[in-house]
């Protein structure tokens, strides 16, 4: 699509009870907006950015919508016009979207992780995953950002697919997603509800918290060349976590789920020698920062990736939240057999998380009773 004005489908991200954000790629300086149509036939446009300008850009356009009632069903399409010659206009196809609804008695979400730009794996995941309220893409979408053109092909049009069709994206940042020369541009292509790489949202009876576990070594490690500052970000998230989980919609939720890329628990928690090419299989730094707040909230399960091994660790007396880790292909070798996805379905009776491989075989099934 490199010779075309628009280089990706309109990708629905950051779903909220009152709206969502749509992100799409362009090949040259353009302006864009959304047209919407409600189930009752009402129509309108979303046309302005936070500074009152029509959204413009030479690689990516973004439009945030707000003001919808929870659970609103509508359809949207992106409209793009070139700013520079040659003059060109593009209208995408219509895409159905539904805002999140905390009052619903049911919820369904799916989880991918560690796709690492593996097109065969992405195609298989796309084929296997049904329409859901939210698709949580749980980190390591890429290997590292060696070429800035990869943002569009990796995040907005992976393997030529429209992955947000029928499943709005909540993107969780993984450690490989913050590597490479161009990693600082990641935030231009990732929409989150509050513009930060951590968030919380409610889908029916399920309260979801998304956390950013940062890198798999301390910030001062020489391989990072002074480019990262995840230790203060973990501390900021610790304060935010206590505040957000005290809000009634999260404090009183029947089910309480945490998504983060690097696990907070692992089967071998030996101290790592970072000076001898060691790295974190689980994020002790994150757990130290967040554990007390998660326990106080009553987190039931942490869903992660990173290890490339499908792993289930039940809650214990010392760590009263379970740990579920999805599989994924090695970042430098295509290995569809290793990939897995998680299907989460909640009702008033239970939350069931089912991990399947790409052949449909059930690898793990977790059943959680409601807390409230």
CSV table of C-alpha atoms in Angstrom, one decimal:
chain,number,residue,atom,x,y,z
A,1,UNK,CA,0.0,0.0,0.0
A,2,UNK,CA,3.1,2.2,0.0
A,3,UNK,CA,2.1,4.1,-3.2
A,4,UNK,CA,-1.4,4.8,-1.9
A,5,UNK,CA,-2.5,7.7,0.2
A,6,UNK,CA,-3.8,5.5,3.0
A,7,UNK,CA,-1.5,2.7,4.2
A,8,UNK,CA,-3.7,0.8,6.7
A,9,UNK,CA,-7.3,0.2,7.7
A,10,UNK,CA,-8.7,2.5,10.4
A,11,UNK,CA,-7.6,0.7,13.6
A,12,UNK,CA,-9.9,1.0,16.6
A,13,UNK,CA,-7.9,1.3,19.9
A,14,UNK,CA,-8.4,2.4,23.5
A,15,UNK,CA,-12.0,1.4,23.9
A,16,UNK,CA,-13.8,3.2,26.7
A,17,UNK,CA,-17.3,3.5,28.0
A,18,UNK,CA,-17.8,6.9,26.3
A,19,UNK,CA,-15.7,6.4,23.1
A,20,UNK,CA,-12.5,5.1,21.5
A,21,UNK,CA,-9.7,6.3,19.3
A,22,UNK,CA,-9.1,5.4,15.6
A,23,UNK,CA,-5.6,5.3,14.2
A,24,UNK,CA,-4.6,4.8,10.5
A,25,UNK,CA,-1.5,5.2,8.4
A,26,UNK,CA,-0.9,7.6,5.5
A,27,UNK,CA,1.9,7.9,3.0
A,28,UNK,CA,2.2,11.7,2.8
A,29,UNK,CA,1.0,14.8,4.6
A,30,UNK,CA,-2.8,14.5,4.9
A,31,UNK,CA,-5.7,15.5,7.1
A,32,UNK,CA,-8.5,13.1,8.2
A,33,UNK,CA,-11.6,12.7,10.3
A,34,UNK,CA,-14.2,10.1,11.1
A,35,UNK,CA,-17.8,9.8,10.0
A,36,UNK,CA,-20.1,7.8,12.2
A,37,UNK,CA,-23.6,6.4,12.0
A,38,UNK,CA,-25.7,5.3,14.9
A,39,UNK,CA,-28.0,2.3,15.0
A,40,UNK,CA,-31.0,4.7,14.7
A,41,UNK,CA,-29.6,6.2,11.5
A,42,UNK,CA,-28.2,9.4,13.1
A,43,UNK,CA,-25.0,10.5,11.5
A,44,UNK,CA,-22.1,12.9,12.3
A,45,UNK,CA,-18.4,13.5,12.2
A,46,UNK,CA,-15.4,13.6,14.6
A,47,UNK,CA,-13.1,16.2,13.2
A,48,UNK,CA,-10.8,17.9,15.8
A,49,UNK,CA,-7.7,17.1,17.8
A,50,UNK,CA,-7.0,18.3,21.3
A,51,UNK,CA,-5.8,21.7,20.0
A,52,UNK,CA,-8.8,22.3,17.8
A,53,UNK,CA,-7.1,21.3,14.5
A,54,UNK,CA,-8.3,18.8,12.0
A,55,UNK,CA,-6.0,15.8,12.6
A,56,UNK,CA,-3.0,16.0,10.3
A,57,UNK,CA,0.2,14.0,9.7
A,58,UNK,CA,2.6,12.6,7.2
A,59,UNK,CA,2.7,9.0,8.5
A,60,UNK,CA,-0.3,8.5,10.9
A,61,UNK,CA,-3.6,10.1,11.6
A,62,UNK,CA,-5.6,9.7,14.9
A,63,UNK,CA,-9.1,10.7,15.9
A,64,UNK,CA,-10.5,10.4,19.4
A,65,UNK,CA,-14.2,10.1,19.9
A,66,UNK,CA,-16.1,10.9,23.2
A,67,UNK,CA,-19.5,11.5,24.5
A,68,UNK,CA,-21.2,8.2,23.7
A,69,UNK,CA,-23.4,6.4,26.2
A,70,UNK,CA,-21.9,3.1,27.5
A,71,UNK,CA,-22.7,0.1,25.2
A,72,UNK,CA,-23.5,2.3,22.2
A,73,UNK,CA,-23.3,0.4,18.9
A,74,UNK,CA,-22.4,2.4,15.8
A,75,UNK,CA,-20.3,2.2,12.7
A,76,UNK,CA,-17.4,4.5,11.7
A,77,UNK,CA,-15.2,5.1,8.7
A,78,UNK,CA,-12.1,7.2,8.2
A,79,UNK,CA,-11.9,10.0,5.6
A,80,UNK,CA,-8.5,11.1,4.4
A,81,UNK,CA,-7.5,14.0,2.1
A,82,UNK,CA,-4.0,14.8,0.9
A,83,UNK,CA,-2.7,18.2,1.9
A,84,UNK,CA,0.1,18.2,-0.7
A,85,UNK,CA,-0.3,17.5,-4.4
A,86,UNK,CA,-1.5,15.3,-6.0
A,87,UNK,CA,-5.0,15.9,-4.6
A,88,UNK,CA,-6.5,12.7,-3.4
A,89,UNK,CA,-9.4,11.6,-1.1
A,90,UNK,CA,-9.9,8.2,0.5
A,91,UNK,CA,-12.9,6.8,2.3
A,92,UNK,CA,-12.4,3.6,4.2
A,93,UNK,CA,-15.1,0.9,4.5
A,94,UNK,CA,-17.5,1.2,7.4
A,95,UNK,CA,-16.5,-0.6,10.6
A,96,UNK,CA,-18.8,-1.5,13.5
A,97,UNK,CA,-17.8,-0.4,17.0
A,98,UNK,CA,-19.4,-0.7,20.4
A,99,UNK,CA,-18.4,1.3,23.4
A,100,UNK,CA,-17.7,-0.6,26.6
A,101,UNK,CA,-20.5,-1.3,29.1
A,102,UNK,CA,-19.8,-1.9,32.8
A,103,UNK,CA,-23.4,-2.7,33.4
A,104,UNK,CA,-23.5,-5.7,31.1
A,105,UNK,CA,-23.8,-9.1,32.8
A,106,UNK,CA,-21.4,-10.7,30.3
A,107,UNK,CA,-18.0,-9.9,28.8
A,108,UNK,CA,-15.6,-11.5,26.3
A,109,UNK,CA,-12.0,-10.6,25.6
A,110,UNK,CA,-9.1,-12.2,23.8
A,111,UNK,CA,-5.3,-12.0,24.4
A,112,UNK,CA,-2.4,-12.2,21.9
A,113,UNK,CA,1.2,-11.9,22.9
A,114,UNK,CA,4.8,-12.1,21.5
A,115,UNK,CA,3.8,-12.0,17.8
A,116,UNK,CA,7.2,-10.4,16.9
A,117,UNK,CA,6.2,-9.5,13.3
A,118,UNK,CA,5.6,-13.1,12.4
A,119,UNK,CA,3.1,-12.9,9.6
A,120,UNK,CA,2.2,-16.6,9.5
A,121,UNK,CA,1.4,-16.5,13.3
A,122,UNK,CA,-0.6,-13.3,12.9
A,123,UNK,CA,-2.7,-14.7,10.1
A,124,UNK,CA,-3.4,-17.8,12.2
A,125,UNK,CA,-4.3,-15.8,15.3
A,126,UNK,CA,-6.5,-13.5,13.2
A,127,UNK,CA,-8.4,-16.5,11.8
A,128,UNK,CA,-8.8,-18.2,15.2
A,129,UNK,CA,-9.9,-15.2,17.2
A,130,UNK,CA,-13.6,-14.3,17.3
A,131,UNK,CA,-15.2,-10.9,17.7
A,132,UNK,CA,-14.8,-9.8,21.3
A,133,UNK,CA,-15.3,-6.7,23.4
A,134,UNK,CA,-11.5,-6.1,23.6
A,135,UNK,CA,-8.5,-7.7,22.1
A,136,UNK,CA,-5.5,-7.3,24.4
A,137,UNK,CA,-2.3,-7.4,22.4
A,138,UNK,CA,-0.1,-8.2,25.3
A,139,UNK,CA,3.3,-6.9,24.2
A,140,UNK,CA,6.2,-7.7,21.9
A,141,UNK,CA,4.5,-6.8,18.7
A,142,UNK,CA,7.9,-6.2,17.2
A,143,UNK,CA,11.5,-7.3,17.6
A,144,UNK,CA,13.0,-3.8,17.8
A,145,UNK,CA,12.4,-0.7,15.8
A,146,UNK,CA,15.2,-0.6,13.2
A,147,UNK,CA,13.1,1.1,10.6
A,148,UNK,CA,10.4,3.8,11.3
A,149,UNK,CA,8.3,2.4,8.5
A,150,UNK,CA,7.7,-0.7,10.5
A,151,UNK,CA,5.2,1.0,12.9
A,152,UNK,CA,2.5,1.0,10.2
A,153,UNK,CA,3.2,-2.5,9.0
A,154,UNK,CA,3.6,-3.9,12.5
A,155,UNK,CA,0.8,-2.2,14.5
A,156,UNK,CA,-1.7,-0.9,12.0
A,157,UNK,CA,-1.7,-3.4,9.1
A,158,UNK,CA,0.1,-6.5,10.5
A,159,UNK,CA,0.5,-9.1,7.8
A,160,UNK,CA,-1.9,-7.0,5.7
A,161,UNK,CA,-4.7,-7.7,8.2
A,162,UNK,CA,-7.4,-5.5,9.8
A,163,UNK,CA,-7.0,-7.0,13.3
A,164,UNK,CA,-9.3,-4.6,15.0
A,165,UNK,CA,-12.3,-5.6,12.9
A,166,UNK,CA,-14.9,-6.6,15.5
A,167,UNK,CA,-12.3,-6.4,18.3
A,168,UNK,CA,-11.0,-3.0,19.5
A,169,UNK,CA,-7.4,-3.1,20.6
A,170,UNK,CA,-5.9,-2.5,24.0
A,171,UNK,CA,-2.1,-2.5,23.3
A,172,UNK,CA,0.2,-3.5,26.2
A,173,UNK,CA,3.8,-2.4,25.7
A,174,UNK,CA,6.4,-5.2,25.9
A,175,UNK,CA,10.1,-5.0,26.4
A,176,UNK,CA,10.9,-5.5,22.7
A,177,UNK,CA,8.5,-2.7,21.8
A,178,UNK,CA,10.8,-0.2,23.5
A,179,UNK,CA,14.0,-1.3,21.7
A,180,UNK,CA,15.7,0.1,18.7
A,181,UNK,CA,16.6,3.4,17.3
A,182,UNK,CA,13.0,4.5,16.6
A,183,UNK,CA,11.3,3.1,19.7
A,184,UNK,CA,10.7,6.6,21.0
A,185,UNK,CA,8.1,7.1,18.2
A,186,UNK,CA,5.9,4.2,19.5
A,187,UNK,CA,3.5,6.5,21.3
A,188,UNK,CA,2.6,8.1,17.9
A,189,UNK,CA,1.0,4.8,16.9
A,190,UNK,CA,-0.5,3.5,20.2
A,191,UNK,CA,-3.7,5.0,21.5
A,192,UNK,CA,-4.6,4.6,25.1
A,193,UNK,CA,-7.5,6.0,27.1
A,194,UNK,CA,-5.4,8.5,29.0
A,195,UNK,CA,-2.4,8.8,26.7
A,196,UNK,CA,-0.2,6.8,29.1
A,197,UNK,CA,1.1,3.3,28.6
A,198,UNK,CA,-1.0,2.0,31.6
A,199,UNK,CA,-4.8,2.1,32.0
A,200,UNK,CA,-7.8,0.5,33.5
A,201,UNK,CA,-11.2,-0.3,32.0
A,202,UNK,CA,-14.3,-2.2,32.8
A,203,UNK,CA,-16.0,-4.7,30.4
A,204,UNK,CA,-19.2,-6.0,32.0
A,205,UNK,CA,-18.3,-7.7,35.2
A,206,UNK,CA,-14.5,-7.7,34.5
A,207,UNK,CA,-12.3,-4.9,35.8
A,208,UNK,CA,-9.1,-4.8,33.7
A,209,UNK,CA,-5.8,-3.1,34.7
A,210,UNK,CA,-3.0,-2.7,32.1
A,211,UNK,CA,0.5,-2.2,33.4
A,212,UNK,CA,3.8,-1.4,31.7
A,213,UNK,CA,6.6,-3.7,33.1
A,214,UNK,CA,9.3,-1.9,31.2
A,215,UNK,CA,12.5,-3.6,30.2
A,216,UNK,CA,14.0,-7.0,31.4
A,217,UNK,CA,17.1,-5.3,32.9
A,218,UNK,CA,17.7,-2.3,35.1
A,219,UNK,CA,17.6,1.1,33.4
A,220,UNK,CA,21.3,1.7,34.0
A,221,UNK,CA,22.3,-1.5,32.0
A,222,UNK,CA,24.8,-0.5,29.3
A,223,UNK,CA,22.7,-2.2,26.5
A,224,UNK,CA,20.1,0.6,26.9
A,225,UNK,CA,22.6,3.3,26.3
A,226,UNK,CA,20.8,5.7,28.6
A,227,UNK,CA,17.6,5.6,26.5
A,228,UNK,CA,15.1,4.2,29.1
A,229,UNK,CA,13.6,5.4,32.4
A,230,UNK,CA,11.2,2.6,33.5
A,231,UNK,CA,12.1,2.7,37.2
A,232,UNK,CA,10.3,6.1,37.7
A,233,UNK,CA,7.4,4.8,35.5
A,234,UNK,CA,7.0,1.8,37.7
A,235,UNK,CA,6.8,4.1,40.8
A,236,UNK,CA,4.2,6.3,39.1
A,237,UNK,CA,2.1,3.3,38.2
A,238,UNK,CA,2.3,2.1,41.9
A,239,UNK,CA,0.7,5.4,43.0
A,240,UNK,CA,-1.8,5.3,40.2
A,241,UNK,CA,-2.8,1.7,40.9
A,242,UNK,CA,-3.9,2.5,44.4
A,243,UNK,CA,-6.0,5.4,43.1
A,244,UNK,CA,-7.7,3.7,40.2
A,245,UNK,CA,-8.5,0.5,42.1
A,246,UNK,CA,-10.3,2.6,44.7
A,247,UNK,CA,-12.8,3.8,42.2
A,248,UNK,CA,-16.2,2.0,42.7
A,249,UNK,CA,-16.3,0.5,39.2
A,250,UNK,CA,-13.0,-1.3,39.9
A,251,UNK,CA,-13.2,-1.7,43.7
A,252,UNK,CA,-16.5,-3.6,43.5
A,253,UNK,CA,-16.0,-5.5,40.2
A,254,UNK,CA,-16.8,-9.2,40.4
A,255,UNK,CA,-13.6,-10.2,38.5
A,256,UNK,CA,-10.3,-8.4,38.7
A,257,UNK,CA,-7.7,-9.1,35.9
A,258,UNK,CA,-4.2,-7.6,35.3
A,259,UNK,CA,-2.5,-7.5,31.9
A,260,UNK,CA,1.2,-6.9,31.7
A,261,UNK,CA,3.8,-8.2,29.3
A,262,UNK,CA,6.6,-9.5,31.6
A,263,UNK,CA,5.1,-11.8,34.3
A,264,UNK,CA,5.1,-10.9,37.9
A,265,UNK,CA,5.8,-14.5,38.9
A,266,UNK,CA,8.0,-17.3,37.5
A,267,UNK,CA,8.8,-20.9,38.2
A,268,UNK,CA,12.5,-20.0,38.9
A,269,UNK,CA,13.0,-16.7,40.8
A,270,UNK,CA,16.7,-17.0,41.2
A,271,UNK,CA,18.6,-13.6,41.3
A,272,UNK,CA,19.7,-12.6,37.8
A,273,UNK,CA,23.3,-11.7,37.0
A,274,UNK,CA,22.8,-8.9,34.5
A,275,UNK,CA,26.5,-8.5,34.0
A,276,UNK,CA,26.7,-12.0,32.6
A,277,UNK,CA,24.0,-11.6,29.9
A,278,UNK,CA,21.2,-12.3,32.4
A,279,UNK,CA,17.7,-10.9,32.0
A,280,UNK,CA,14.4,-11.0,33.8
A,281,UNK,CA,12.1,-13.9,33.1
A,282,UNK,CA,9.7,-12.2,35.5
A,283,UNK,CA,9.7,-8.6,36.6
A,284,UNK,CA,10.8,-8.5,40.2
A,285,UNK,CA,11.1,-4.7,40.0
A,286,UNK,CA,7.5,-4.4,39.0
A,287,UNK,CA,6.2,-6.9,41.5
A,288,UNK,CA,8.1,-5.1,44.3
A,289,UNK,CA,6.4,-1.8,43.2
A,290,UNK,CA,2.9,-3.1,42.7
A,291,UNK,CA,2.4,-6.2,44.8
A,292,UNK,CA,0.8,-4.6,47.9
A,293,UNK,CA,-1.6,-2.6,45.8
A,294,UNK,CA,-2.6,-5.6,43.8
A,295,UNK,CA,-3.2,-7.7,47.0
A,296,UNK,CA,-5.2,-4.9,48.6
A,297,UNK,CA,-7.4,-4.6,45.5
A,298,UNK,CA,-8.0,-8.3,45.3
A,299,UNK,CA,-6.4,-9.0,41.9
A,300,UNK,CA,-7.3,-12.6,40.9
A,301,UNK,CA,-5.0,-13.2,38.0
A,302,UNK,CA,-2.1,-11.6,36.1
A,303,UNK,CA,-2.1,-12.4,32.3
A,304,UNK,CA,1.3,-12.0,30.7
A,305,UNK,CA,3.6,-13.1,27.8
A,306,UNK,CA,7.4,-12.7,27.4
A,307,UNK,CA,8.7,-16.2,28.4
A,308,UNK,CA,7.5,-17.9,25.2
A,309,UNK,CA,6.3,-20.8,27.4
A,310,UNK,CA,2.7,-21.4,28.1
A,311,UNK,CA,2.6,-21.4,31.9
A,312,UNK,CA,0.0,-21.6,34.7
A,313,UNK,CA,0.8,-20.7,38.3
A,314,UNK,CA,-2.1,-20.8,40.8
A,315,UNK,CA,-2.4,-18.3,43.6
A,316,UNK,CA,-0.5,-19.1,46.8
A,317,UNK,CA,-0.7,-17.8,50.3
A,318,UNK,CA,2.3,-15.5,49.7
A,319,UNK,CA,1.2,-14.4,46.3
A,320,UNK,CA,-2.7,-14.5,46.2
A,321,UNK,CA,-3.0,-13.7,42.5
A,322,UNK,CA,-2.6,-16.4,39.9
A,323,UNK,CA,-0.2,-16.0,36.9
A,324,UNK,CA,-1.2,-17.1,33.4
A,325,UNK,CA,1.5,-16.8,30.6
A,326,UNK,CA,0.6,-17.2,26.9
A,327,UNK,CA,3.0,-18.7,24.4
A,328,UNK,CA,4.5,-17.1,21.4
A,329,UNK,CA,7.0,-17.8,18.5
A,330,UNK,CA,10.6,-17.0,19.1
A,331,UNK,CA,11.3,-13.5,17.9
A,332,UNK,CA,13.9,-14.6,15.4
A,333,UNK,CA,12.4,-17.9,14.2
A,334,UNK,CA,8.9,-18.7,12.9
A,335,UNK,CA,7.4,-21.3,15.2
A,336,UNK,CA,3.6,-21.4,15.0
A,337,UNK,CA,3.5,-24.4,17.2
A,338,UNK,CA,4.6,-22.2,20.1
A,339,UNK,CA,2.0,-19.6,19.6
A,340,UNK,CA,-1.2,-19.5,21.7
A,341,UNK,CA,-4.1,-17.2,22.4
A,342,UNK,CA,-6.4,-16.7,25.4
A,343,UNK,CA,-10.2,-16.5,25.2
A,344,UNK,CA,-11.8,-14.9,28.3
A,345,UNK,CA,-15.6,-15.2,28.9
A,346,UNK,CA,-17.3,-13.8,31.9
A,347,UNK,CA,-20.8,-14.3,33.2
A,348,UNK,CA,-22.4,-13.8,36.6
A,349,UNK,CA,-21.4,-17.3,37.6
A,350,UNK,CA,-17.7,-17.4,36.6
A,351,UNK,CA,-14.8,-16.0,34.5
A,352,UNK,CA,-13.3,-18.7,32.2
A,353,UNK,CA,-9.9,-18.1,30.6
A,354,UNK,CA,-9.1,-20.7,27.9
A,355,UNK,CA,-5.7,-20.9,26.3
A,356,UNK,CA,-5.6,-22.6,22.9
A,357,UNK,CA,-2.9,-23.2,20.4
A,358,UNK,CA,-3.3,-22.3,16.7
A,359,UNK,CA,-4.7,-25.8,16.0
A,360,UNK,CA,-7.5,-25.2,18.5
A,361,UNK,CA,-6.2,-27.5,21.2
A,362,UNK,CA,-7.0,-26.4,24.7
A,363,UNK,CA,-3.7,-25.9,26.6
A,364,UNK,CA,-5.1,-24.5,29.8
A,365,UNK,CA,-8.5,-23.6,31.3
A,366,UNK,CA,-8.8,-21.4,34.3
A,367,UNK,CA,-12.1,-20.8,36.1
A,368,UNK,CA,-12.5,-17.9,38.6
A,369,UNK,CA,-15.5,-17.4,40.9
A,370,UNK,CA,-16.8,-13.8,41.3
A,371,UNK,CA,-15.5,-11.8,44.2
A,372,UNK,CA,-18.6,-9.6,44.6
